[in-house]
Coordinates of C-alpha atoms and ligand atoms in Angstrom, one line a residue:
M12 CA -4.8 21.0 14.6
N13 CA -4.4 22.6 11.1
V14 CA -1.1 21.4 9.6
F15 CA 0.4 23.1 6.6
V16 CA 2.3 20.3 4.7
L17 CA 4.9 21.6 2.3
N18 CA 6.9 20.0 -0.4
C19 CA 9.4 22.3 -2.1
G20 CA 11.1 21.2 -5.3
S21 CA 13.8 23.2 -7.2
S22 CA 11.2 25.2 -9.1
S23 CA 7.9 24.0 -7.7
L24 CA 6.0 24.0 -4.4
K25 CA 3.2 21.7 -3.4
F26 CA 1.1 22.1 -0.2
Q27 CA -1.9 20.8 1.6
I28 CA -3.7 22.0 4.7
I29 CA -4.8 19.0 6.8
D30 CA -7.0 19.1 9.9
T31 CA -5.7 16.3 12.1
D32 CA -5.0 15.4 15.7
L33 CA -4.4 12.2 17.7
E34 CA -8.1 11.3 17.9
K35 CA -8.5 11.9 14.1
I36 CA -5.5 9.8 13.4
A37 CA -6.8 7.0 15.5
N38 CA -10.1 7.0 13.7
D39 CA -8.8 7.9 10.2
K40 CA -10.8 11.1 10.3
D41 CA -8.1 13.5 9.1
I42 CA -9.5 16.1 6.7
C43 CA -7.7 17.7 3.8
L44 CA -9.1 21.3 3.7
A45 CA -7.1 22.8 0.8
K46 CA -4.2 22.1 -1.5
G47 CA -2.2 23.7 -4.2
L48 CA 0.7 23.7 -6.5
I49 CA 2.9 26.4 -7.9
E50 CA 5.1 25.4 -10.8
R51 CA 7.9 27.2 -12.7
I52 CA 8.9 29.3 -9.8
G53 CA 11.6 31.8 -11.0
S54 CA 9.6 32.8 -14.1
Q55 CA 6.0 33.0 -15.1
A56 CA 4.6 30.6 -12.5
L57 CA 1.6 28.3 -13.0
I58 CA -0.6 28.5 -9.9
T59 CA -3.4 26.1 -8.8
L60 CA -5.1 26.6 -5.4
H61 CA -7.9 24.5 -4.3
V62 CA -10.3 24.6 -1.4
I63 CA -11.6 21.1 -1.2
G64 CA -15.2 21.0 -2.4
K65 CA -15.0 24.2 -4.4
E66 CA -13.7 25.0 -7.9
P67 CA -9.9 25.3 -8.1
F68 CA -8.4 28.8 -8.6
K69 CA -5.9 28.9 -11.5
S70 CA -3.5 31.7 -12.5
A71 CA -0.2 32.5 -14.1
E72 CA 1.9 35.1 -12.6
P73 CA 5.6 35.9 -12.2
I74 CA 6.9 34.4 -8.9
R75 CA 10.5 35.1 -8.0
D76 CA 11.4 32.4 -5.5
H77 CA 10.0 30.0 -2.9
K78 CA 9.4 32.8 -0.3
A79 CA 7.4 34.8 -2.9
A80 CA 5.4 31.6 -3.6
L81 CA 4.6 31.1 0.1
T82 CA 3.7 34.7 0.5
Y83 CA 1.3 34.4 -2.4
I84 CA -0.3 31.3 -0.8
S85 CA -0.5 33.1 2.6
K86 CA -2.4 36.0 1.0
W87 CA -4.8 33.5 -0.6
I88 CA -5.4 31.7 2.7
S89 CA -6.1 35.0 4.5
N90 CA -8.3 36.4 1.7
P91 CA -11.9 36.4 3.1
E92 CA -13.2 35.2 -0.3
T93 CA -11.1 32.0 -0.1
R94 CA -13.0 30.6 2.9
I95 CA -11.1 27.5 3.9
P96 CA -13.3 25.9 6.6
G97 CA -11.9 26.9 10.0
I98 CA -9.2 29.1 8.6
N99 CA -9.5 32.8 8.5
S100 CA -5.9 33.9 8.7
L101 CA -2.4 32.4 9.1
D102 CA -2.9 32.3 12.8
D103 CA -5.2 29.3 12.2
I104 CA -2.2 27.3 10.9
H105 CA -0.8 25.5 13.9
A106 CA 2.2 23.7 12.5
V107 CA 4.2 23.1 9.3
G108 CA 5.5 19.8 8.1
H109 CA 8.3 19.8 5.5
R110 CA 9.2 17.1 3.1
V111 CA 13.0 16.8 3.2
V112 CA 14.5 14.4 0.6
H113 CA 17.8 13.3 2.1
G114 CA 18.4 12.7 5.8
A115 CA 21.4 10.4 5.3
E116 CA 22.3 8.3 8.4
R117 CA 21.5 11.1 10.7
F118 CA 17.7 11.3 10.5
K119 CA 16.0 8.0 11.0
M120 CA 12.6 9.5 11.8
S121 CA 10.7 12.8 11.5
V122 CA 12.1 15.6 13.8
K123 CA 11.2 19.0 15.1
I124 CA 13.2 21.6 13.2
D125 CA 15.7 23.7 15.1
K126 CA 19.1 25.2 14.4
E127 CA 20.8 21.8 14.8
V128 CA 18.4 20.0 12.5
I129 CA 18.9 22.7 9.8
A130 CA 22.6 22.3 10.1
G131 CA 22.1 18.5 9.7
I132 CA 20.0 19.0 6.6
E133 CA 22.7 21.4 5.2
D134 CA 25.3 18.7 5.8
C135 CA 23.3 16.3 3.6
I136 CA 23.5 18.8 0.6
D137 CA 26.7 17.1 -0.4
I138 CA 24.9 13.9 -1.4
A139 CA 21.6 15.5 -2.3
P140 CA 22.6 18.7 -4.2
L141 CA 19.4 18.6 -6.4
H142 CA 16.9 18.3 -3.6
N143 CA 17.9 19.4 -0.1
P144 CA 18.6 23.1 -1.0
A145 CA 15.0 23.5 -2.2
N146 CA 13.7 21.9 1.0
L147 CA 15.8 24.3 3.0
K148 CA 14.5 27.3 1.1
G149 CA 11.0 26.1 2.1
I150 CA 12.0 25.8 5.7
H151 CA 13.5 29.3 5.9
A152 CA 10.6 30.9 4.0
A153 CA 8.0 29.2 6.2
K154 CA 9.9 30.3 9.4
E155 CA 9.8 33.9 8.3
L156 CA 6.2 33.7 7.2
F157 CA 4.6 31.8 10.1
G158 CA 7.0 33.1 12.8
P159 CA 8.9 31.4 15.6
N160 CA 5.8 30.2 17.5
V161 CA 4.6 27.8 14.8
P162 CA 6.5 24.5 15.2
Q163 CA 8.0 23.0 12.1
V164 CA 8.8 19.4 11.5
A165 CA 11.0 17.7 8.9
I166 CA 9.8 14.4 7.3
F167 CA 12.6 12.6 5.5
D168 CA 12.2 10.5 2.3
T169 CA 15.0 8.4 3.4
A170 CA 13.8 7.7 7.0
F171 CA 11.6 4.7 6.3
H172 CA 14.5 2.9 4.7
S173 CA 16.8 3.4 7.7
T174 CA 15.8 -0.2 8.8
M175 CA 17.5 -1.8 5.8
P176 CA 20.2 -4.3 6.8
E177 CA 23.8 -3.9 5.7
I178 CA 23.5 -6.6 3.1
S179 CA 20.9 -4.4 1.3
Y180 CA 22.4 -0.9 1.8
L181 CA 26.1 -1.5 1.3
Y182 CA 27.7 -1.1 -2.2
A183 CA 30.3 -3.7 -3.0
I184 CA 33.1 -1.1 -2.9
P185 CA 35.9 -1.0 -0.3
Y186 CA 34.2 -0.9 3.1
Q187 CA 36.4 2.0 4.1
L188 CA 34.6 4.2 1.6
Y189 CA 31.4 3.5 3.5
R190 CA 33.2 4.2 6.8
R191 CA 34.8 7.5 5.6
F192 CA 32.2 9.0 3.3
K193 CA 28.9 7.1 4.2
I194 CA 28.7 6.0 0.5
R195 CA 25.7 3.6 0.6
K196 CA 22.1 3.1 -0.6
Y197 CA 19.7 5.3 1.3
G198 CA 16.5 4.9 -0.7
F199 CA 13.8 7.5 -1.3
H200 CA 10.0 7.7 -1.6
G201 CA 10.1 6.3 2.0
T202 CA 7.0 8.3 3.1
S203 CA 5.0 6.8 0.2
H204 CA 6.2 3.2 0.8
R205 CA 5.5 3.6 4.4
Y206 CA 1.9 4.8 3.7
I207 CA 1.3 1.9 1.3
A208 CA 2.4 -0.6 3.9
Y209 CA 0.2 1.0 6.5
R210 CA -2.9 0.9 4.2
Y211 CA -2.1 -2.7 3.3
R212 CA -2.0 -3.7 7.0
K213 CA -5.3 -1.8 7.6
I214 CA -7.0 -3.5 4.6
M215 CA -5.9 -6.9 5.7
G216 CA -6.5 -6.2 9.4
I217 CA -3.0 -7.5 10.4
P218 CA -0.3 -6.2 12.8
R219 CA 2.6 -4.4 11.3
E220 CA 5.0 -7.3 11.9
Q221 CA 3.0 -9.4 9.5
V222 CA 3.4 -7.1 6.5
N223 CA 5.6 -8.9 3.9
I224 CA 5.0 -7.2 0.6
I225 CA 6.6 -5.5 -2.4
T226 CA 5.5 -1.9 -2.9
L227 CA 5.9 -0.1 -6.2
H228 CA 5.8 3.7 -6.3
L229 CA 5.5 4.4 -10.0
G230 CA 5.4 8.1 -10.9
N231 CA 7.8 10.3 -12.7
G232 CA 10.3 9.1 -10.2
S233 CA 9.8 5.3 -9.6
S234 CA 11.0 2.9 -6.9
A235 CA 10.3 -0.5 -5.5
C236 CA 10.6 -1.5 -1.9
A237 CA 10.8 -4.9 -0.3
I238 CA 9.0 -4.7 3.1
K239 CA 9.8 -7.4 5.6
N240 CA 7.9 -7.6 8.9
G241 CA 6.6 -4.1 8.3
R242 CA 10.0 -2.5 7.8
S243 CA 11.9 -1.5 4.7
Y244 CA 14.3 -4.4 3.9
D245 CA 15.6 -3.2 0.5
T246 CA 14.7 -0.5 -2.0
S247 CA 15.7 0.3 -5.6
M248 CA 16.8 3.9 -5.3
G249 CA 20.4 4.3 -4.0
M250 CA 22.6 7.0 -2.5
T251 CA 20.6 9.3 -4.8
P252 CA 17.3 8.8 -6.6
L253 CA 19.2 7.9 -9.9
E254 CA 19.6 4.2 -9.1
G255 CA 17.1 1.5 -9.6
L256 CA 14.0 1.4 -11.9
M257 CA 13.9 3.1 -15.2
M258 CA 12.0 6.4 -14.7
G259 CA 10.5 9.3 -16.6
T260 CA 13.8 10.9 -17.3
R261 CA 16.3 9.0 -15.1
C262 CA 18.2 6.0 -16.4
G263 CA 18.1 3.8 -13.2
D264 CA 20.7 1.1 -12.9
I265 CA 23.6 1.5 -15.2
D266 CA 27.2 0.3 -15.5
P267 CA 29.3 3.2 -14.0
T268 CA 31.9 2.8 -16.7
V269 CA 29.4 4.3 -19.1
I270 CA 30.0 7.7 -17.5
E271 CA 33.7 7.8 -18.1
Y272 CA 33.2 6.4 -21.6
L273 CA 30.7 9.1 -22.5
I274 CA 33.0 11.9 -21.3
H275 CA 35.8 10.4 -23.3
K276 CA 33.7 9.8 -26.5
E277 CA 31.6 13.0 -26.5
G278 CA 34.2 15.3 -25.0
T279 CA 31.6 16.5 -22.5
T280 CA 31.9 17.3 -18.8
L281 CA 30.9 15.1 -15.9
D282 CA 28.0 17.6 -15.1
E283 CA 26.7 17.2 -18.7
V284 CA 26.7 13.4 -18.4
Y285 CA 24.8 13.5 -15.1
S286 CA 22.4 15.9 -16.7
V287 CA 21.8 13.3 -19.5
L288 CA 21.4 10.5 -17.0
N289 CA 19.0 12.5 -14.7
K290 CA 17.0 14.6 -17.2
R291 CA 17.2 13.1 -20.7
S292 CA 17.2 9.3 -20.1
G293 CA 14.6 6.8 -19.0
V294 CA 11.3 6.7 -20.8
L295 CA 12.1 10.1 -22.5
G296 CA 15.5 9.0 -23.6
I297 CA 14.3 5.7 -25.2
S298 CA 11.1 7.0 -26.7
G299 CA 12.6 10.2 -27.9
L300 CA 9.1 11.6 -27.3
T301 CA 8.1 12.3 -23.7
N302 CA 8.7 11.4 -20.1
D303 CA 4.9 11.4 -19.5
M304 CA 3.5 7.9 -19.4
R305 CA 0.0 8.9 -20.2
D306 CA 1.1 10.7 -23.3
L307 CA 3.3 7.9 -24.3
L308 CA 0.5 5.3 -24.0
M309 CA -1.7 7.5 -26.1
E310 CA 1.0 7.8 -28.7
I311 CA 1.2 4.0 -28.8
E312 CA -2.5 3.6 -29.2
E313 CA -2.7 6.1 -32.0
H314 CA 0.6 5.4 -33.9
Q315 CA 2.1 2.2 -32.6
D316 CA 5.4 4.1 -32.4
R317 CA 8.2 1.5 -32.1
R318 CA 10.4 3.4 -29.7
A319 CA 7.4 4.3 -27.5
I320 CA 6.5 0.6 -27.3
L321 CA 10.2 -0.2 -26.5
A322 CA 10.3 2.4 -23.7
V323 CA 7.2 1.1 -22.1
D324 CA 8.4 -2.5 -22.4
M325 CA 11.7 -1.6 -20.9
Y326 CA 10.1 0.3 -18.1
C327 CA 7.9 -2.7 -17.2
N328 CA 10.6 -5.3 -17.6
K329 CA 12.8 -3.5 -15.1
I330 CA 10.0 -3.6 -12.6
K331 CA 9.5 -7.3 -13.2
K332 CA 13.1 -7.9 -12.5
Y333 CA 13.0 -6.1 -9.2
I334 CA 9.9 -8.0 -8.2
G335 CA 11.7 -11.2 -9.0
A336 CA 14.8 -10.1 -7.0
Y337 CA 12.7 -9.0 -4.0
M338 CA 10.6 -12.2 -4.0
S339 CA 13.9 -14.0 -3.5
A340 CA 15.3 -11.6 -1.0
L341 CA 12.1 -11.9 1.1
N342 CA 11.6 -15.6 0.6
G343 CA 8.3 -14.7 -1.0
A344 CA 5.9 -11.8 -0.4
D345 CA 2.2 -11.8 0.3
A346 CA 1.3 -9.0 -2.0
I347 CA 2.5 -6.5 -4.7
C348 CA 1.1 -3.0 -4.3
F349 CA 1.0 -0.4 -7.0
A350 CA 1.0 3.3 -6.3
G351 CA 2.1 6.6 -7.8
G352 CA 0.6 8.4 -10.8
I353 CA 1.3 5.5 -13.1
G354 CA 0.7 2.6 -10.7
E355 CA -2.6 4.1 -9.6
N356 CA -3.9 5.0 -13.0
S357 CA -2.5 2.8 -15.7
P358 CA -4.1 -0.7 -16.2
E359 CA -1.8 -1.1 -19.2
I360 CA 1.3 -0.8 -17.2
R361 CA 0.0 -3.1 -14.4
R362 CA -1.0 -5.7 -17.0
N363 CA 2.4 -5.6 -18.6
V364 CA 4.2 -5.8 -15.2
C365 CA 2.0 -8.7 -14.0
S366 CA 2.2 -10.7 -17.3
N367 CA 4.2 -13.9 -17.4
M368 CA 4.6 -14.0 -13.7
S369 CA 2.9 -17.3 -13.1
Y370 CA 6.2 -18.7 -11.7
I371 CA 5.5 -16.7 -8.5
G372 CA 1.7 -17.4 -8.6
L373 CA 0.7 -13.9 -9.7
E374 CA -2.8 -13.8 -11.3
L375 CA -4.2 -10.5 -12.3
D376 CA -8.0 -10.1 -12.6
H377 CA -8.2 -8.2 -15.8
E378 CA -11.7 -6.7 -15.2
L379 CA -10.8 -5.4 -11.7
N380 CA -7.5 -4.1 -13.1
E381 CA -9.4 -1.9 -15.6
E382 CA -11.6 -0.6 -12.8
A383 CA -8.7 0.5 -10.6
V384 CA -8.2 4.1 -11.7
N385 CA -8.7 7.6 -10.4
G386 CA -7.7 7.0 -6.8
K387 CA -9.5 3.7 -6.2
E388 CA -8.0 1.5 -3.5
M389 CA -8.7 -2.1 -4.4
E390 CA -7.4 -5.6 -4.8
I391 CA -7.0 -6.5 -8.5
S392 CA -5.8 -10.2 -8.3
T393 CA -8.0 -13.2 -8.8
P394 CA -9.1 -15.2 -5.7
T395 CA -6.7 -18.0 -6.6
S396 CA -3.7 -15.7 -7.0
K397 CA -1.0 -16.9 -4.6
V398 CA 0.4 -13.4 -4.3
K399 CA -2.2 -10.7 -4.0
I400 CA -2.1 -7.6 -6.1
F401 CA -3.4 -4.2 -4.9
V402 CA -3.7 -0.7 -6.1
I403 CA -3.2 1.6 -3.1
P404 CA -3.2 5.3 -4.0
T405 CA -0.5 6.9 -2.0
N406 CA -0.9 9.8 0.4
E407 CA 2.5 11.2 1.4
E408 CA 0.9 14.4 2.7
L409 CA -1.2 12.5 5.2
V410 CA 1.8 10.8 6.6
M411 CA 3.6 14.1 6.8
A412 CA 0.6 15.8 8.6
R413 CA 0.3 12.9 11.1
D414 CA 4.0 12.8 11.8
T415 CA 4.0 16.6 12.4
V416 CA 1.3 16.1 15.0
R417 CA 3.1 13.2 16.7
V418 CA 6.4 14.9 16.7
I419 CA 5.0 18.1 18.3
L420 CA 3.1 16.0 20.9
D421 CA 6.1 13.7 21.3
V422 CA 4.2 10.5 20.9
P423 CA 5.7 7.4 19.0
R424 CA 5.4 7.8 15.3
V425 CA 5.4 4.3 13.9
F426 CA 2.7 4.1 11.3
Ligands
ADP926 P1 5.7 12.5 -9.5 O1 6.8 11.5 -9.4 O2 6.1 13.7 -10.3 O3 5.0 12.8 -8.2 P2 3.2 11.2 -10.2 O4 3.2 10.2 -9.2 O5 2.3 12.4 -10.2 O6 4.7 11.8 -10.4 O7 3.1 10.5 -11.6 C1 3.2 11.1 -12.8 C2 3.1 10.1 -14.0 O8 1.9 9.4 -13.9 C3 3.2 10.7 -15.3 O9 4.1 10.0 -16.1 C4 1.8 10.6 -15.8 O10 1.7 10.5 -17.2 C5 1.4 9.3 -15.2 N1 0.0 9.1 -15.3 C6 -1.0 9.8 -14.7 N2 -2.2 9.3 -15.1 C7 -2.0 8.3 -15.9 C8 -2.8 7.4 -16.7 N3 -4.1 7.5 -16.6 N4 -2.2 6.5 -17.4 C9 -0.9 6.4 -17.5 N5 -0.1 7.2 -16.8 C10 -0.6 8.1 -16.1

């Protein structure tokens, strides 16, 4: 079955075409046939389309909206010169899997999209105004393009965390506010944390119930997850992705009083303050240079910029604190797993995070740590380390494709 996996952001669209079915899932034989990214939708868009095994096609063209972006991709798919193996036209796409950021308490697992599900996703816009509208645009555009006979499935970032217990997900505010408005921690990056836990269990050859680990998804957005008996027990992001770790441009945990104080002092609006906390804080806000970790590390190497060093140290220190907290919450974990663009590619950041952690018996093998870049899945702790350390490149698209197949065939979809 060829599954078109779609991830629509506010001005970007990422996709993969994955050939998978129940047999391929069972034998880990799913194949990614093609993938692509369209950025800066709404103006002169940057387009990268890639048939696996061939040279990527790159272009810059005006693309008005998500529908126009999908139409562009569909023409590329159907173009005889593109030659995606086994795909000659849109008719060879059998299903679509959509990443949906917020499923609130309503969606605890992936579901087939129908009118009711769309209404449910719309209901979540209130608490995910930055994300769910873009996901919905993708759903509507894909429906128009692929027609009513191609089933579509929604895969929620929040779903994996729906197993969190009350003590993890409640905020210490009046309980009625949770009852009335469902104000609580939901957590995000669930598809990624779920995949990392799945790979860990495969590497170790253990059943799901024996997975007790801390997963770190460190990208532009970053989050930590405490996984107990194979299920999400706690996670660092909150009702929205703003809470938790320091990120590329998001502040992470902060005293809420700061918001009112800033409005008062700067004479700005609430919207402007949220824009600062979401888009101009974190690594960018402290360094004053960039939100891009690779660029920042290069800057440090070349100029030893004080604020760049501070930003990196703060970023890592926050991760260390969450590891400590989750070690306590889990009564110890068997492994710490790094993933995401930073977690998968930056030996410096992993070294910084794992330094001075002997109190929990964490011993990084520095040589292996240097080797673990460019998508390598490997253990990077010493044989004597009490807690193992892994780099596990994440693959959210694979989870999405597999869930799409399982939902359509109505088989259980526990990873
Ligand atoms: P997103 O959250 O946007 O999906 P990614 O998971 O792709 O983000 O991660 C992007 C981040 O990973 C950027 O900050 C980028 O600089 C960082 N990154 C990628 N490669 C490296 C590297 N070799 N060293 C350090 N950081 C890296």
